[in-house]
Amino acid sequence: MASVTDSLIRRIDQGDPAAVARAISKIEDGADDASALMKQVYAASHGGLVIGITGAPGAGKSSLVDKLAQRYRDCGERVGIIAVDPSSPFSGGAILGDRIRMQTLGLDEGVFIRSMATRGNLGGLARATVDAVAILDAARYSKIIVETVGVGQDEVEIVKAADVSVVVLVPGMGDDIQAIKAGIMEIGDIFVINKSDREGVYATEKELESLLSLATRADGWNPPIVKTVATEALGVQELTLAIEQFGDRQRNAQMTSDRKRAIARWRIVELLRERLLASVLNSESAADELDRLADEVATRRRDPYSAVDELIGRREHIGIATERLDDGLAIWRDALGLAVEETEEVAEQRVRVAMLPIGDTRIELLEATTPDSAVGKFLARRGPGIHHIAVKVEDINAALAELKSKGARLIDETPRIGAGGCLVAFVHPTSTHGVLLELVQHR
Ligand code: CO
C-alpha cells in the first residue's frame, strides 16, 4: 500500500502527467489511500504560483487562460490548468471546452489540463480542486491556473485560496457589476476588462474604478484594471506583469501570513466538514437510513432536526455504574471537561443517567434509584465500574432473534423502554465475553 503511494509520489516529483492525472482521480474518487497520498504531496511542494481566474459566464475566461498559458510556455514555464465547472452535468467536466483547448495547448507536454466538475454527495469540490493544485505544484508546474465558471460559493473559496486572484469582466455589464460586487469584488487582486474592443469599455472601467475606490484593502494594494482582448492576445502581457507584481509582493509582504493563515483555516475546516460528514454518511446502511429519513421528512412524519439527531445519534454508549451521579460528573464533566448532553431518570430501569459525548460515542453515567435495580445489584456486588456497552441496531427484534439463534443468552426476550425513549434489550455477559451488552433501537 505504502509502496504504491511512494512510487506515485516519485513519478509526480518527476513531473509525469499520467501520475498527476491518476493522483487527481484518487482525490476526486475519495480513494482509501488519498489521505496518505496528499500528506506526501503537501510535503513535496515546490512553491509554484497559483493564479485563480473567475468572472461571469461569457466573459471569455477560457480564451484568456489559454493565451496566458501560451505566454508562460513561451517563457519556458510548465503550466497546469484546472477548469472548475460544478454546473456541468458531465462527470469529468467541460468536455467541449477541453476539446477546443486540446487543439492549441493539448499537444504541448509542458501543459497539463484538467476539468473538475463532479461534486460528490458530500460536496468537497473546493477541497478536491485545492488538492489538485497541490499535486500540480508537487509535479513542478511553476504556474498553476485555476479557472472557475460563475460565482458560486465553492468557486469564490477556490479563487480565494490562490496566490493571485483575477476577476474578469466585460464591457456593458452595467448593473451586473453592482450585482456581483458582494460576491467577487473583494476577492479580486487584479481586474480584467476582457473584450475591451467592444463598446462601453470606458463606462465599465469608470464604474469599476469607483467601486474599487470605495474599498480599502488591509494590505494597501490597489487592484489594477487590465484591458484585454483575449482572442487577439491583446493585453495579455500587461496581465502577466500585474500577476508577477502582485505575486512578488505577496512573497515579501507581512500581509501574506495573514492571508495564508485565513486560507489554511478554511482548508482545515473544509476537510473537517468532509471527514465528519463521511464518518456519518459513508456506509451502505447510512445511505439506506438517509433514504428512509428523507422519506419521513418529506411526508412530514418527522422534522429534519430529529432526523439529524438520529443520524448522528448512531454512536451509542458505554454505561458506567457510579454510587452517585455527581461523583461521576465530578470526574467526567468537571475534571475532563466533557459536556453533558442530557440527564434523565429512566423509570423502567430504575436508574438516573447522564449522557456525555466522547469521540464517536458517549459515556452513560448510571446511578441506581433503588438498591434492588440491576445497577444497584451490580454496585453491591462489584462496586462502581464499566457496567455495559450499548450498540445501536436498526431492528431490535431481528437482532435479538439473530443473537438467540447464535446461542446467546438473552436477559430481555422482548425490548423494554430505555434512556431517550429508545427500545432496549440486554444480552447476558456470559454470551458476550464478560461484557453486558445493551441493544438500542431508536424510535
Ligand atoms: Co445504557
Coordinates of C-alpha atoms and ligand atoms in Angstrom, one line a residue:
M1 CA 0.0 0.0 0.0
A2 CA 2.7 2.5 1.0
S3 CA 4.8 1.5 -1.9
V4 CA 2.0 2.3 -4.4
T5 CA 1.8 5.8 -2.9
D6 CA 5.6 6.1 -2.8
S7 CA 6.0 5.2 -6.5
L8 CA 3.2 7.6 -7.4
I9 CA 4.8 10.4 -5.5
R10 CA 8.2 9.6 -7.2
R11 CA 6.6 9.9 -10.6
I12 CA 4.8 13.1 -9.6
D13 CA 8.1 14.5 -8.5
Q14 CA 9.4 13.7 -12.0
G15 CA 6.6 15.7 -13.5
D16 CA 4.9 12.7 -15.0
P17 CA 1.5 13.9 -16.3
A18 CA -0.1 10.4 -16.2
A19 CA 0.9 10.2 -12.5
V20 CA -0.6 13.7 -11.9
A21 CA -3.9 12.6 -13.6
R22 CA -4.0 9.4 -11.6
A23 CA -3.4 11.3 -8.3
I24 CA -6.2 13.8 -9.1
S25 CA -8.6 11.0 -9.8
K26 CA -7.8 9.4 -6.5
I27 CA -8.7 12.7 -4.8
E28 CA -11.9 13.1 -6.7
D29 CA -12.9 9.5 -6.0
G30 CA -12.0 9.7 -2.4
A31 CA -9.7 6.6 -2.7
D32 CA -8.7 4.9 0.5
D33 CA -5.0 6.0 0.1
A34 CA -5.9 9.6 -0.9
S35 CA -5.2 11.0 2.5
A36 CA -1.8 9.2 2.7
L37 CA -1.0 10.5 -0.8
M38 CA -1.9 14.1 0.0
K39 CA 0.2 14.2 3.1
Q40 CA 3.2 13.4 0.9
V41 CA 2.1 15.8 -1.8
Y42 CA 2.0 18.7 0.6
A43 CA 5.4 17.8 1.9
A44 CA 6.7 17.9 -1.7
S45 CA 5.6 21.5 -2.5
H46 CA 7.7 23.5 -4.9
G47 CA 6.1 26.9 -4.5
G48 CA 4.5 27.3 -7.9
L49 CA 2.4 30.4 -8.4
V50 CA -1.3 29.7 -8.2
I51 CA -3.5 32.1 -10.2
G52 CA -7.2 32.0 -9.7
I53 CA -9.4 33.4 -12.5
T54 CA -13.1 33.9 -12.2
G55 CA -15.9 36.0 -13.6
A56 CA -19.3 35.8 -15.1
P57 CA -20.1 33.2 -17.8
G58 CA -19.3 34.5 -21.2
A59 CA -16.6 36.8 -20.1
G60 CA -14.1 34.9 -22.2
K61 CA -12.1 33.4 -19.3
S62 CA -11.2 30.3 -21.2
S63 CA -9.6 32.2 -24.1
L64 CA -7.8 34.4 -21.6
V65 CA -6.5 31.4 -19.7
D66 CA -5.3 29.8 -22.9
K67 CA -3.4 33.0 -24.0
L68 CA -1.9 33.4 -20.6
A69 CA -0.7 29.8 -20.6
Q70 CA 0.8 30.2 -24.1
R71 CA 2.6 33.3 -22.9
Y72 CA 4.1 31.3 -19.9
R73 CA 5.0 28.5 -22.2
D74 CA 6.9 31.0 -24.4
C75 CA 8.9 31.8 -21.3
G76 CA 9.7 28.1 -20.8
E77 CA 7.4 27.6 -17.8
R78 CA 5.4 24.5 -17.2
V79 CA 1.7 25.3 -16.8
G80 CA -1.1 23.4 -15.1
I81 CA -4.7 24.4 -15.8
I82 CA -7.6 23.3 -13.7
A83 CA -11.1 24.3 -15.0
V84 CA -13.8 24.1 -12.3
D85 CA -17.3 23.8 -13.6
P86 CA -19.7 22.5 -11.0
S87 CA -22.6 23.2 -13.2
S88 CA -21.5 20.7 -15.8
P89 CA -23.8 17.7 -15.8
F90 CA -21.0 15.5 -17.2
S91 CA -18.6 13.8 -14.9
G92 CA -15.2 15.0 -15.9
G93 CA -16.4 18.4 -16.8
A94 CA -16.4 20.9 -19.6
I95 CA -15.9 18.5 -22.4
L96 CA -16.4 21.0 -25.3
G97 CA -14.0 23.5 -23.7
D98 CA -11.4 20.8 -23.3
R99 CA -11.7 19.7 -26.9
I100 CA -11.1 23.2 -28.2
R101 CA -8.2 23.5 -25.8
M102 CA -6.6 20.3 -27.0
Q103 CA -6.1 21.9 -30.4
T104 CA -4.0 24.7 -29.1
L105 CA -2.4 23.6 -25.9
G106 CA -3.2 19.9 -25.5
L107 CA -0.3 18.6 -27.6
D108 CA 2.2 20.6 -25.6
E109 CA 3.9 18.3 -22.9
G110 CA 4.5 21.3 -20.8
V111 CA 0.8 22.0 -20.2
F112 CA -1.5 19.9 -18.1
I113 CA -5.2 20.5 -18.4
R114 CA -7.9 19.0 -16.2
S115 CA -11.6 19.8 -15.7
M116 CA -13.2 19.2 -12.3
A117 CA -17.0 19.1 -12.2
T118 CA -18.0 16.2 -10.0
R119 CA -19.5 17.3 -6.8
G120 CA -19.8 14.2 -4.7
N121 CA -22.8 13.6 -2.5
L122 CA -20.7 15.0 0.4
G123 CA -19.6 18.1 -1.6
G124 CA -15.9 18.7 -1.4
L125 CA -15.3 20.2 -4.9
A126 CA -13.4 23.2 -3.5
R127 CA -11.2 20.8 -1.4
A128 CA -10.6 18.5 -4.3
T129 CA -9.6 21.5 -6.5
V130 CA -7.2 22.8 -3.9
D131 CA -5.7 19.3 -3.6
A132 CA -5.3 19.1 -7.4
V133 CA -3.4 22.4 -7.3
A134 CA -1.1 20.9 -4.7
I135 CA -0.5 17.9 -6.9
L136 CA 0.5 20.1 -9.8
D137 CA 2.8 22.1 -7.6
A138 CA 4.5 18.9 -6.4
A139 CA 4.9 17.9 -10.1
R140 CA 6.9 21.2 -10.6
Y141 CA 4.3 23.1 -12.7
S142 CA 5.6 26.6 -12.0
K143 CA 2.3 28.4 -13.0
I144 CA -0.9 26.8 -11.9
I145 CA -4.1 28.5 -13.3
V146 CA -7.5 27.7 -11.7
E147 CA -10.4 28.8 -13.8
T148 CA -13.8 28.9 -12.3
V149 CA -17.1 29.4 -14.0
G150 CA -19.6 31.6 -12.4
V151 CA -19.6 32.8 -8.8
G152 CA -20.8 30.0 -6.6
Q153 CA -19.6 29.8 -3.0
D154 CA -17.2 26.9 -3.9
E155 CA -15.7 28.9 -6.7
V156 CA -15.2 32.0 -4.5
E157 CA -13.4 29.9 -2.0
I158 CA -11.2 28.3 -4.7
V159 CA -10.2 31.6 -6.1
K160 CA -9.5 33.0 -2.6
A161 CA -7.1 30.1 -2.0
A162 CA -5.0 31.2 -5.0
D163 CA -1.8 33.4 -4.6
V164 CA -3.2 35.9 -7.1
S165 CA -6.9 36.3 -7.8
V166 CA -8.1 37.7 -11.1
V167 CA -11.7 38.8 -11.8
V168 CA -12.7 39.0 -15.4
L169 CA -15.4 41.4 -16.5
V170 CA -16.7 42.5 -19.9
P171 CA -17.9 46.0 -21.1
G172 CA -21.5 46.8 -20.9
M173 CA -22.2 44.8 -17.7
G174 CA -23.8 47.9 -16.2
D175 CA -25.8 46.9 -13.1
D176 CA -24.2 43.5 -13.2
I177 CA -21.1 44.9 -11.7
Q178 CA -23.1 46.1 -8.8
A179 CA -24.8 42.7 -8.5
I180 CA -21.5 40.7 -8.4
K181 CA -19.9 43.2 -6.1
A182 CA -20.7 41.3 -2.9
G183 CA -19.5 38.0 -4.3
I184 CA -16.2 38.7 -6.1
M185 CA -15.3 42.3 -5.9
E186 CA -13.5 41.9 -2.7
I187 CA -11.5 38.8 -3.8
G188 CA -10.0 40.4 -6.9
D189 CA -6.3 41.3 -6.7
I190 CA -6.4 42.2 -10.4
F191 CA -9.4 43.1 -12.5
V192 CA -9.5 42.4 -16.2
I193 CA -12.0 44.0 -18.6
N194 CA -11.9 41.5 -21.5
K195 CA -13.4 42.1 -24.9
S196 CA -12.2 45.6 -24.4
D197 CA -12.6 46.3 -28.2
R198 CA -16.3 46.5 -27.5
E199 CA -18.4 49.5 -26.9
G200 CA -18.9 50.6 -23.3
V201 CA -15.4 49.8 -22.1
Y202 CA -14.9 53.3 -20.8
A203 CA -18.1 53.3 -18.8
T204 CA -17.3 49.9 -17.3
E205 CA -13.8 51.0 -16.4
K206 CA -15.1 54.1 -14.7
E207 CA -17.7 52.2 -12.8
L208 CA -15.1 49.6 -11.7
E209 CA -12.7 52.3 -10.6
S210 CA -15.4 54.0 -8.5
L211 CA -16.3 50.7 -6.9
L212 CA -12.7 49.9 -6.1
S213 CA -12.1 53.4 -4.7
L214 CA -14.8 52.7 -2.1
A215 CA -13.0 49.8 -0.6
T216 CA -9.6 50.0 1.1
R217 CA -7.7 46.8 1.4
A218 CA -5.9 45.8 4.6
D219 CA -2.8 45.1 2.6
G220 CA -2.8 48.6 1.0
W221 CA -2.8 47.1 -2.5
N222 CA -4.7 48.9 -5.2
P223 CA -6.1 46.3 -7.6
P224 CA -5.1 47.3 -11.2
I225 CA -7.5 47.2 -14.1
V226 CA -6.1 45.5 -17.2
K227 CA -7.9 45.7 -20.5
T228 CA -7.6 42.7 -22.8
V229 CA -8.9 41.2 -26.0
A230 CA -8.1 37.6 -25.3
T231 CA -9.0 36.3 -28.7
E232 CA -6.3 38.6 -30.2
A233 CA -3.9 38.1 -27.2
L234 CA -4.0 41.9 -26.6
G235 CA -3.2 43.0 -23.1
V236 CA -2.1 39.5 -22.0
Q237 CA 1.5 40.7 -21.4
E238 CA 0.2 43.5 -19.2
L239 CA -1.8 40.9 -17.3
T240 CA 1.3 38.7 -16.7
L241 CA 3.1 41.8 -15.4
A242 CA 0.3 42.6 -13.0
I243 CA 0.3 39.0 -11.8
E244 CA 4.0 39.0 -11.3
Q245 CA 3.9 42.3 -9.4
F246 CA 1.3 41.1 -7.0
G247 CA 2.9 37.7 -6.7
D248 CA 6.2 39.2 -5.8
R249 CA 4.6 41.5 -3.3
Q250 CA 2.8 38.5 -1.7
R251 CA 6.0 36.7 -1.3
N252 CA 7.6 39.6 0.6
A253 CA 4.7 41.2 2.4
Q254 CA 3.8 40.8 6.0
M255 CA 0.2 40.5 5.0
T256 CA 0.9 37.2 3.3
S257 CA 1.0 35.4 6.5
D258 CA -2.5 36.7 7.5
R259 CA -3.9 35.7 4.1
K260 CA -2.2 32.4 4.2
R261 CA -3.5 31.7 7.7
A262 CA -7.1 32.5 6.7
I263 CA -6.7 30.1 3.7
A264 CA -5.2 27.4 5.9
R265 CA -8.1 27.8 8.4
W266 CA -10.6 27.4 5.6
R267 CA -8.9 24.3 4.2
I268 CA -8.8 22.6 7.6
V269 CA -12.5 23.4 8.2
E270 CA -13.4 22.2 4.7
L271 CA -11.5 18.9 5.3
L272 CA -13.0 18.5 8.7
R273 CA -16.5 19.1 7.4
E274 CA -16.0 16.4 4.8
R275 CA -14.4 13.9 7.2
L276 CA -17.2 14.4 9.7
L277 CA -19.9 14.0 7.1
A278 CA -18.2 10.9 5.7
S279 CA -18.0 9.4 9.2
V280 CA -21.8 9.7 9.5
L281 CA -22.9 9.0 5.9
N282 CA -20.3 6.8 4.2
S283 CA -21.7 3.4 4.6
E284 CA -24.4 1.4 2.8
S285 CA -26.6 1.2 5.9
A286 CA -26.2 5.0 6.4
A287 CA -27.4 5.6 2.8
D288 CA -30.5 3.4 3.4
E289 CA -31.1 5.2 6.7
L290 CA -30.8 8.6 4.9
D291 CA -33.3 7.4 2.3
R292 CA -35.8 6.4 5.0
L293 CA -35.4 9.6 6.9
A294 CA -35.7 11.7 3.8
D295 CA -39.0 9.9 3.1
E296 CA -40.2 10.6 6.6
V297 CA -39.3 14.3 6.5
A298 CA -40.8 14.7 3.0
T299 CA -44.1 13.2 4.2
R300 CA -44.0 15.3 7.4
R301 CA -43.9 12.3 9.7
R302 CA -40.7 13.7 11.0
D303 CA -38.8 17.0 11.2
P304 CA -35.3 17.4 9.7
Y305 CA -33.8 18.3 13.1
S306 CA -34.8 15.0 14.7
A307 CA -33.6 13.2 11.5
V308 CA -30.2 14.7 12.1
D309 CA -30.3 13.7 15.8
E310 CA -31.0 10.2 14.7
L311 CA -28.2 10.2 12.1
I312 CA -25.5 11.4 14.5
G313 CA -27.1 9.5 17.4
R314 CA -25.9 6.3 15.8
R315 CA -23.0 6.2 18.2
E316 CA -24.4 4.6 21.3
H317 CA -22.8 4.5 24.6
I318 CA -20.6 2.9 27.3
G319 CA -22.5 2.6 30.6
I320 CA -20.6 3.3 33.8
A321 CA -22.1 2.5 37.2
T322 CA -21.5 5.1 39.9
E323 CA -22.5 5.3 43.5
R324 CA -23.8 8.9 42.9
L325 CA -24.2 10.6 39.5
D326 CA -22.4 13.6 41.0
D327 CA -19.3 11.5 41.7
G328 CA -19.2 10.6 38.0
L329 CA -19.9 14.2 36.9
A330 CA -17.1 15.5 39.1
I331 CA -14.6 13.4 37.0
W332 CA -16.0 13.1 33.5
R333 CA -17.6 16.6 33.3
D334 CA -15.7 18.8 35.7
A335 CA -12.2 17.3 35.6
L336 CA -12.1 16.0 32.0
G337 CA -14.3 18.8 30.5
L338 CA -16.9 16.6 28.7
A339 CA -20.2 18.2 28.0
V340 CA -23.4 16.7 29.4
E341 CA -25.8 16.0 26.5
E342 CA -28.7 15.2 28.8
T343 CA -29.7 13.7 32.1
E344 CA -32.9 11.8 32.8
E345 CA -34.4 9.3 35.1
V346 CA -35.3 6.0 33.3
A347 CA -38.2 4.6 35.4
E348 CA -38.3 1.2 33.9
Q349 CA -34.5 0.6 34.5
R350 CA -34.7 2.3 37.9
V351 CA -31.7 4.5 37.2
R352 CA -30.7 8.1 36.7
V353 CA -28.5 8.6 33.7
A354 CA -26.2 11.4 32.3
M355 CA -25.0 11.2 28.7
L356 CA -21.6 12.7 27.9
P357 CA -20.4 12.6 24.2
I358 CA -16.8 11.5 23.9
G359 CA -15.2 10.9 20.4
D360 CA -17.7 8.9 18.3
T361 CA -19.6 7.5 21.3
R362 CA -21.0 8.6 24.7
I363 CA -20.3 7.9 28.3
E364 CA -23.6 7.0 30.1
L365 CA -23.1 7.6 33.8
L366 CA -25.6 5.5 35.8
E367 CA -26.9 5.9 39.4
A368 CA -29.4 3.3 40.8
T369 CA -32.6 4.8 42.2
T370 CA -33.2 1.7 44.3
P371 CA -30.7 -0.9 45.6
D372 CA -32.6 -3.8 44.0
S373 CA -32.3 -2.4 40.5
A374 CA -29.8 -4.1 38.1
V375 CA -27.3 -1.3 38.5
G376 CA -27.9 -1.3 42.3
K377 CA -27.1 -5.0 42.5
F378 CA -24.1 -4.5 40.2
L379 CA -22.7 -1.9 42.6
A380 CA -23.3 -4.0 45.7
R381 CA -21.6 -7.0 44.1
R382 CA -18.7 -5.3 42.2
G383 CA -18.6 -1.7 43.1
P384 CA -18.5 1.2 40.5
G385 CA -17.1 0.4 37.0
I386 CA -18.0 -0.3 33.4
H387 CA -21.4 -1.8 33.5
H388 CA -22.4 -2.3 29.9
I389 CA -21.7 -1.4 26.3
A390 CA -24.6 -0.3 24.1
V391 CA -24.8 -0.9 20.4
K392 CA -27.4 0.7 18.1
V393 CA -29.4 -1.7 15.9
E394 CA -32.0 -0.9 13.2
D395 CA -34.4 -3.7 14.2
I396 CA -34.1 -4.8 17.8
N397 CA -36.4 -7.8 17.5
A398 CA -34.4 -9.1 14.4
A399 CA -31.1 -8.5 16.3
L400 CA -32.4 -10.5 19.3
A401 CA -33.6 -13.3 17.1
E402 CA -30.2 -13.4 15.4
L403 CA -28.3 -13.4 18.7
K404 CA -30.5 -16.1 20.1
S405 CA -30.0 -18.3 17.0
K406 CA -26.2 -18.0 17.6
G407 CA -26.8 -19.3 21.2
A408 CA -26.6 -16.0 23.1
R409 CA -28.3 -15.9 26.4
L410 CA -30.8 -13.0 26.4
I411 CA -31.7 -11.2 29.5
D412 CA -34.6 -9.5 27.7
E413 CA -36.5 -11.7 25.2
T414 CA -38.6 -8.6 24.3
P415 CA -37.5 -5.0 24.2
R416 CA -38.1 -2.5 27.1
I417 CA -38.0 1.3 27.3
G418 CA -34.6 2.8 27.9
A419 CA -32.9 6.2 28.0
G420 CA -34.2 8.7 25.5
G421 CA -37.4 6.6 25.0
C422 CA -35.5 4.1 22.9
L423 CA -36.3 0.4 22.8
V424 CA -33.5 -1.5 24.6
A425 CA -32.7 -5.1 25.5
F426 CA -29.8 -6.7 27.4
V427 CA -27.7 -9.7 26.5
H428 CA -26.1 -11.7 29.3
P429 CA -22.3 -11.1 29.7
T430 CA -21.6 -14.9 29.6
S431 CA -22.5 -14.7 25.9
T432 CA -20.6 -11.6 25.2
H433 CA -17.0 -12.0 26.5
G434 CA -17.9 -10.9 30.0
V435 CA -19.4 -7.5 29.0
L436 CA -23.1 -6.9 29.5
L437 CA -24.4 -5.9 26.0
E438 CA -27.3 -3.5 25.5
L439 CA -29.1 -3.3 22.2
V440 CA -30.7 0.1 21.3
Q441 CA -33.3 0.8 18.7
H442 CA -34.2 4.4 18.1
R443 CA -37.8 5.3 17.5
Ligands
CO1 CO -27.2 2.1 28.5

